[in-house]
């Protein structure tokens, strides 16, 4: 069997998310730079990169693109980008070399392989990761991601971003991240419960309420946090159990979760958009915005922007993209997505392709899906004034250069999506003190904390005359450097 036969075979067993259960071909017709006017879009499939392996015939003289469900995205190495960003900050501020060397490595990388019984009686062995990047500022903190593209490099990158995020926001946590390489669509609810519990059990004391505290991320939610909490609490001595409630954050309210945690990341994004709009004379009333990703972060950001009087005009998620220049009601779309699993088929908007989505003219773009979405190809398409990065690592270095050249303002990820970890900190504090704060209190504290971080980043950008991404990195490194210098290196 040759290489391409092997690859086709590998993809044979995969199931498309597209309810039509078939390969879908998209031909893009565009007159933008880099794309041939009126011809097929040249490029590779943004999901599977099968290119020459596609079992379908190539169109005459054209290059095909498919939207096969499995999001085998082009994995430009996020970890290298994250380290490159640190180097960029070092070029501006001469941070201590030894401290930077410490911060370019992760402290612990835990890989667990664990068996889980499936509903047909077979046993599947899954691989899970927990990377603890740094805990100089406090216990390790970071989400758990369940996704087919999860691997150790991705988790290392995301753990490192968490360290910068907690440093910028002045909250007493370090940085960590974890995940399992799987597609939740392949498993039943009972299987997901067993997987989540068994993963927590396999991690054992590598997590803990005063040591490393997971939270939700892509494809995980408050229910999964409750299972992990219960599993952890069930494995400690009975008289210790209630001292472990804060082993995870992002829990359901009844299990010790905080008011406002579910919407916290989207709320933080919107507080910062509001602040940026005020500072830059943009009226949010009537302003237009587009959102990529309509899960926790994207849907909440979209719904809260509606309360500012802004108009959502285009949305893309893993099932497709939609456009309605007269406005899409994000609350109505959220109900549809909950019922149908994605935006595909939403009848109050027109289906559009990936390139049209990125080319849609709007005031604000909120990426809230996965990393490496704004690239050398897509950054040229964007016609927006502000990008508020709800997701982690949505912009790759080439895309970033283009945004700077095109003067598109960016509120960078480690600042913009920090609302989640800020309210996770509030949840942790409430659990430790046996307190329960109301929503107004949580929101007010979130706004104060995230806007203070915004001010620090803006001041650093002005002081060092750098872009906001570099400024955010400088703010984070300054705090970490100070702590390392005060404490010294043991022994
Ligand atoms: P989620 O699983 O709730 O939603 C993810 C969304 O992205 C879904 O709508 C999905 O359809 C979409 N998506 C996936 N692949 C896509 C693709 N190839 N093209 C277009 N859309 C795609 O996840 P979430 O919790 O909302 O996280 C989204 C991003 O925000 C991630 O980068 C995550 O790390 C980051 N983040 C999340 C939190 C949080 O509190 N949940 C906090 C900080 C940062």
XYZ file of N, CA and C in Angstrom, residues 218-363:
438
model
N -11.770 24.131 25.668
C -12.480 23.656 24.481
C -13.078 22.261 24.733
N -14.364 22.124 24.486
C -15.102 20.860 24.627
C -15.173 20.313 26.050
N -14.885 21.125 27.032
C -15.154 20.705 28.420
C -16.048 21.774 29.046
N -16.762 21.405 30.103
C -17.741 22.341 30.664
C -17.920 22.088 32.154
N -18.917 22.764 32.738
C -19.106 22.673 34.187
C -19.442 21.242 34.618
N -20.152 20.499 33.777
C -20.498 19.112 34.116
C -19.218 18.271 34.252
N -18.300 18.449 33.301
C -17.052 17.679 33.360
C -16.246 18.088 34.599
N -16.299 19.374 34.943
C -15.594 19.821 36.152
C -16.212 19.159 37.399
N -17.554 19.030 37.406
C -18.214 18.408 38.571
C -17.774 16.950 38.700
N -17.637 16.227 37.576
C -17.188 14.830 37.643
C -15.759 14.745 38.172
N -14.926 15.686 37.704
C -13.521 15.661 38.156
C -13.443 15.999 39.652
N -14.226 16.987 40.050
C -14.273 17.373 41.467
C -14.703 16.176 42.318
N -15.771 15.515 41.890
C -16.309 14.398 42.668
C -15.300 13.245 42.747
N -14.626 12.987 41.614
C -13.640 11.894 41.599
C -12.497 12.219 42.557
N -12.009 13.460 42.482
C -10.898 13.843 43.357
C -11.337 13.749 44.829
N -12.527 14.298 45.124
C -12.994 14.317 46.511
C -13.248 12.903 47.034
N -13.594 11.995 46.109
C -13.873 10.618 46.534
C -12.595 9.837 46.827
N -11.467 10.368 46.411
C -10.224 9.613 46.624
C -9.420 10.140 47.818
N -9.959 11.139 48.528
C -9.269 11.591 49.742
C -10.045 11.087 50.973
N -9.431 11.202 52.127
C -10.076 10.727 53.358
C -11.383 11.491 53.589
N -12.404 10.804 54.137
C -13.724 11.449 54.297
C -13.659 12.796 55.014
N -12.801 12.920 56.021
C -12.775 14.189 56.764
C -12.048 15.299 56.002
N -11.452 14.968 54.864
C -10.740 15.973 54.053
C -11.597 16.468 52.892
N -12.670 15.706 52.584
C -13.385 15.938 51.324
C -13.808 17.380 51.094
N -14.450 17.957 52.101
C -14.981 19.296 51.875
C -13.916 20.384 51.890
N -12.683 19.968 52.147
C -11.592 20.943 52.008
C -11.031 20.922 50.592
N -11.633 20.105 49.735
C -11.112 19.957 48.361
C -12.074 20.463 47.302
N -13.136 21.146 47.727
C -14.156 21.605 46.771
C -13.519 22.422 45.650
N -12.448 23.165 45.989
C -11.830 24.061 45.004
C -10.713 23.386 44.199
N -10.810 22.069 44.030
C -9.823 21.367 43.193
C -10.003 21.719 41.709
N -11.214 22.120 41.341
C -11.448 22.634 39.988
C -12.276 23.916 40.104
N -12.214 24.748 39.075
C -13.128 25.893 38.990
C -13.949 25.742 37.715
N -14.953 26.609 37.584
C -15.863 26.450 36.447
C -16.873 25.355 36.735
N -17.120 25.114 38.039
C -18.075 24.077 38.452
C -19.506 24.618 38.318
N -20.499 23.717 38.338
C -21.885 24.215 38.419
C -22.054 24.973 39.739
N -22.944 25.955 39.762
C -23.127 26.794 40.959
C -23.404 25.911 42.190
N -24.283 24.911 42.020
C -24.698 24.075 43.159
C -23.517 23.292 43.737
N -22.512 23.028 42.927
C -21.353 22.257 43.409
C -20.210 23.159 43.850
N -20.508 24.439 44.033
C -19.466 25.351 44.520
C -18.966 26.301 43.445
N -19.636 26.337 42.315
C -19.226 27.264 41.255
C -19.578 28.698 41.587
N -19.034 29.627 40.804
C -19.282 31.046 41.071
C -20.317 31.592 40.105
N -21.100 32.521 40.612
C -21.930 33.320 39.709
C -20.997 33.953 38.686
N -21.436 33.994 37.455
C -20.685 34.741 36.446
C -19.488 34.013 35.862
N -19.180 32.766 36.331
C -18.006 32.092 35.782
C -18.248 31.623 34.352
N -19.475 31.139 34.082
C -19.728 30.607 32.746
C -19.526 31.676 31.669
N -19.972 32.888 31.961
C -19.845 33.929 30.937
C -18.551 34.730 31.084
N -17.729 34.377 32.093
C -16.629 35.265 32.487
C -15.661 35.612 31.355
N -15.296 34.617 30.536
C -14.300 34.917 29.507
C -14.900 35.878 28.479
N -16.131 35.560 28.039
C -16.814 36.448 27.090
C -17.067 37.818 27.704
N -17.402 37.832 29.002
C -17.654 39.107 29.679
C -16.372 39.946 29.720
N -15.260 39.290 30.015
C -13.971 40.004 30.035
C -13.659 40.589 28.661
N -13.898 39.802 27.613
C -13.654 40.273 26.234
C -14.477 41.546 25.995
N -15.742 41.518 26.418
C -16.625 42.661 26.139
C -16.266 43.876 27.009
N -15.860 43.645 28.261
C -15.396 44.785 29.081
C -14.224 45.491 28.391
N -13.338 44.693 27.786
C -12.158 45.295 27.155
C -12.504 45.964 25.826
N -13.445 45.381 25.101
C -13.877 46.035 23.851
C -14.498 47.396 24.197
N -15.304 47.408 25.280
C -15.955 48.639 25.733
C -14.904 49.693 26.068
N -13.879 49.243 26.797
C -12.810 50.152 27.232
C -12.059 50.685 26.005
N -11.724 49.766 25.078
C -10.990 50.171 23.877
C -11.832 51.146 23.055
N -13.130 50.860 22.934
C -14.017 51.718 22.148
C -14.072 53.118 22.764
N -14.148 53.180 24.091
C -14.142 54.478 24.782
C -12.870 55.243 24.499
N -11.745 54.542 24.614
C -10.436 55.192 24.429
C -10.215 55.627 22.990
N -10.884 54.936 22.038
C -10.591 55.193 20.631
C -11.757 55.795 19.858
N -12.738 56.289 20.605
C -13.853 57.005 19.970
C -14.730 56.140 19.080
N -14.856 54.850 19.405
C -15.776 54.003 18.636
C -17.086 53.884 19.409
N -18.201 54.140 18.733
C -19.497 54.005 19.378
C -19.978 52.567 19.211
N -20.123 51.846 20.312
C -20.528 50.438 20.192
C -21.994 50.289 19.791
N -22.763 51.342 20.051
C -24.163 51.321 19.628
C -24.194 51.295 18.101
N -24.637 50.189 17.546
C -24.706 50.086 16.079
C -23.421 49.567 15.438
N -22.357 49.396 16.239
C -21.109 48.861 15.666
C -21.336 47.409 15.244
N -20.644 46.981 14.184
C -20.844 45.611 13.697
C -19.694 44.721 14.156
N -19.987 43.433 14.342
C -18.935 42.506 14.767
C -19.168 41.121 14.196
N -18.061 40.391 14.054
C -18.121 39.002 13.582
C -17.441 38.136 14.643
N -17.840 36.884 14.716
C -17.323 35.996 15.760
C -16.944 34.650 15.152
N -15.738 34.186 15.446
C -15.364 32.834 15.024
C -15.363 31.928 16.248
N -16.161 30.877 16.210
C -16.317 30.005 17.383
C -17.560 30.453 18.128
N -18.521 29.558 18.292
C -19.748 29.945 19.002
C -19.991 28.981 20.163
N -18.888 28.715 20.894
C -18.989 27.878 22.091
C -19.121 28.784 23.298
N -18.459 28.408 24.383
C -18.584 29.199 25.602
C -18.166 30.645 25.367
N -16.935 30.845 24.916
C -16.397 32.208 24.819
C -17.117 33.009 23.728
N -17.208 32.426 22.528
C -17.787 33.155 21.399
C -19.243 33.506 21.609
N -20.043 32.557 22.114
C -21.470 32.836 22.236
C -21.720 33.865 23.332
N -20.973 33.776 24.428
C -21.179 34.770 25.484
C -20.713 36.154 25.049
N -19.555 36.202 24.391
C -19.074 37.512 23.914
C -20.116 38.112 22.971
N -20.643 37.270 22.054
C -21.628 37.766 21.088
C -22.882 38.273 21.800
N -23.360 37.521 22.774
C -24.593 37.905 23.466
C -24.401 39.182 24.283
N -23.215 39.319 24.885
C -22.976 40.513 25.702
C -22.728 41.751 24.828
N -22.200 41.539 23.611
C -22.045 42.670 22.680
C -23.416 43.190 22.252
N -24.365 42.273 22.157
C -25.741 42.687 21.805
C -26.262 43.681 22.847
N -25.915 43.432 24.126
C -26.379 44.343 25.185
C -25.725 45.719 25.087
N -24.624 45.801 24.328
C -23.984 47.102 24.082
C -24.639 47.811 22.898
N -25.592 47.134 22.267
C -26.254 47.726 21.095
C -25.515 47.444 19.805
N -24.550 46.519 19.826
C -23.796 46.220 18.608
C -24.496 45.132 17.805
N -24.095 45.014 16.517
C -24.819 44.117 15.601
C -23.902 42.997 15.115
N -24.291 41.763 15.420
C -23.543 40.585 14.953
C -23.922 40.317 13.505
N -22.907 40.240 12.610
C -23.285 40.027 11.200
C -22.760 38.715 10.609
N -21.716 38.132 11.195
C -21.237 36.853 10.646
C -20.654 35.988 11.755
N -20.851 34.689 11.635
C -20.347 33.735 12.629
C -19.790 32.520 11.894
N -18.664 32.014 12.375
C -18.146 30.757 11.829
C -17.862 29.804 12.984
N -18.232 28.561 12.816
C -17.779 27.548 13.767
C -17.350 26.323 12.980
N -17.145 25.207 13.667
C -16.582 24.048 12.985
C -17.541 23.462 11.951
N -18.826 23.812 12.048
C -19.799 23.250 11.098
C -20.009 24.132 9.874
N -19.479 25.349 9.870
C -19.665 26.234 8.722
C -19.709 27.690 9.142
N -20.115 28.552 8.189
C -20.162 29.988 8.491
C -21.455 30.573 7.948
N -21.936 31.635 8.619
C -23.197 32.267 8.209
C -23.042 33.785 8.222
N -23.873 34.442 7.410
C -23.806 35.910 7.290
C -25.219 36.480 7.169
N -25.461 37.574 7.898
C -26.675 38.348 7.669
C -26.347 39.797 8.002
N -26.231 40.612 6.959
C -25.798 42.009 7.174
C -26.830 42.812 7.951
N -28.082 42.332 8.009
C -29.099 43.030 8.811
C -28.998 42.660 10.286
N -28.158 41.677 10.584
C -27.963 41.313 11.982
C -28.447 39.905 12.292
N -27.647 39.234 13.128
C -28.006 37.890 13.605
C -28.243 38.048 15.108
N -29.346 37.515 15.604
C -29.599 37.625 17.041
C -28.794 36.544 17.774
N -27.772 36.942 18.547
C -26.910 35.931 19.173
C -27.636 35.050 20.187
N -28.693 35.600 20.831
C -29.423 34.773 21.799
C -30.185 33.669 21.074
N -30.784 34.048 19.945
C -31.534 33.072 19.142
C -30.561 32.034 18.554
N -29.407 32.505 18.078
C -28.421 31.591 17.495
C -27.893 30.622 18.566
N -27.737 31.128 19.795
C -27.224 30.263 20.876
C -28.184 29.102 21.129
N -29.476 29.393 21.067
C -30.478 28.333 21.258
C -30.359 27.321 20.110
N -30.209 27.850 18.879
C -30.102 26.970 17.708
C -28.860 26.077 17.810
N -27.745 26.690 18.207
C -26.481 25.931 18.283
C -26.569 24.848 19.370
N -27.227 25.173 20.462
C -27.411 24.167 21.524
C -28.197 22.967 20.989
N -29.194 23.255 20.163
C -30.038 22.162 19.646
C -29.403 21.401 18.497
N -28.649 22.103 17.648
C -28.151 21.486 16.410
C -26.647 21.251 16.401
N -25.951 21.672 17.426
C -24.507 21.408 17.509
C -23.635 22.358 16.715
N -24.216 23.341 16.049
C -23.396 24.299 15.304
C -24.257 25.255 14.511
N -23.620 26.205 13.820
C -24.364 27.243 13.111
C -24.891 26.754 11.758
N -24.343 25.626 11.288
C -24.757 25.092 9.990
C -26.275 24.888 9.948
N -26.906 25.401 8.896
C -28.347 25.194 8.732
C -29.202 26.255 9.403
N -28.593 27.267 10.024
C -29.374 28.340 10.664
C -30.033 29.163 9.560
N -31.347 29.183 9.548
C -32.050 29.704 8.379
C -32.197 31.224 8.354
N -31.895 31.887 9.512
C -32.064 33.353 9.518
C -30.792 34.060 9.047
N -29.902 33.322 8.395
C -28.681 33.908 7.823
C -28.285 33.041 6.633
N -27.426 33.607 5.774
C -27.010 32.843 4.586
C -25.725 32.079 4.872
N -25.616 30.860 4.326
C -24.350 30.143 4.491
C -23.258 30.810 3.648
N -22.079 30.938 4.204
C -20.955 31.516 3.449
C -19.742 30.610 3.641
N -18.689 30.830 2.848
C -17.487 30.022 3.014
C -16.485 30.750 3.910
N -15.400 30.051 4.191
C -14.370 30.537 5.113
C -13.798 31.887 4.670
N -13.529 32.010 3.372
C -12.910 33.240 2.870
C -13.892 34.403 2.970
N -15.145 34.167 2.632
C -16.148 35.238 2.749
C -16.299 35.644 4.212
N -16.256 34.658 5.102
C -16.361 34.990 6.527
C -15.239 35.949 6.917
N -14.006 35.576 6.561
C -12.870 36.421 6.952
C -12.892 37.773 6.244
N -13.517 37.845 5.069
C -13.523 39.100 4.300
C -14.672 40.019 4.708
N -15.549 39.566 5.574
C -16.723 40.380 5.916
C -16.307 41.658 6.643
N -16.712 42.772 6.086
C -16.355 44.068 6.681
C -17.168 44.292 7.962
N -16.459 44.605 9.045
C -17.139 44.865 10.321
C -16.237 45.767 11.156
N -16.752 46.268 12.262
C -15.892 47.084 13.130
C -14.980 46.199 13.973
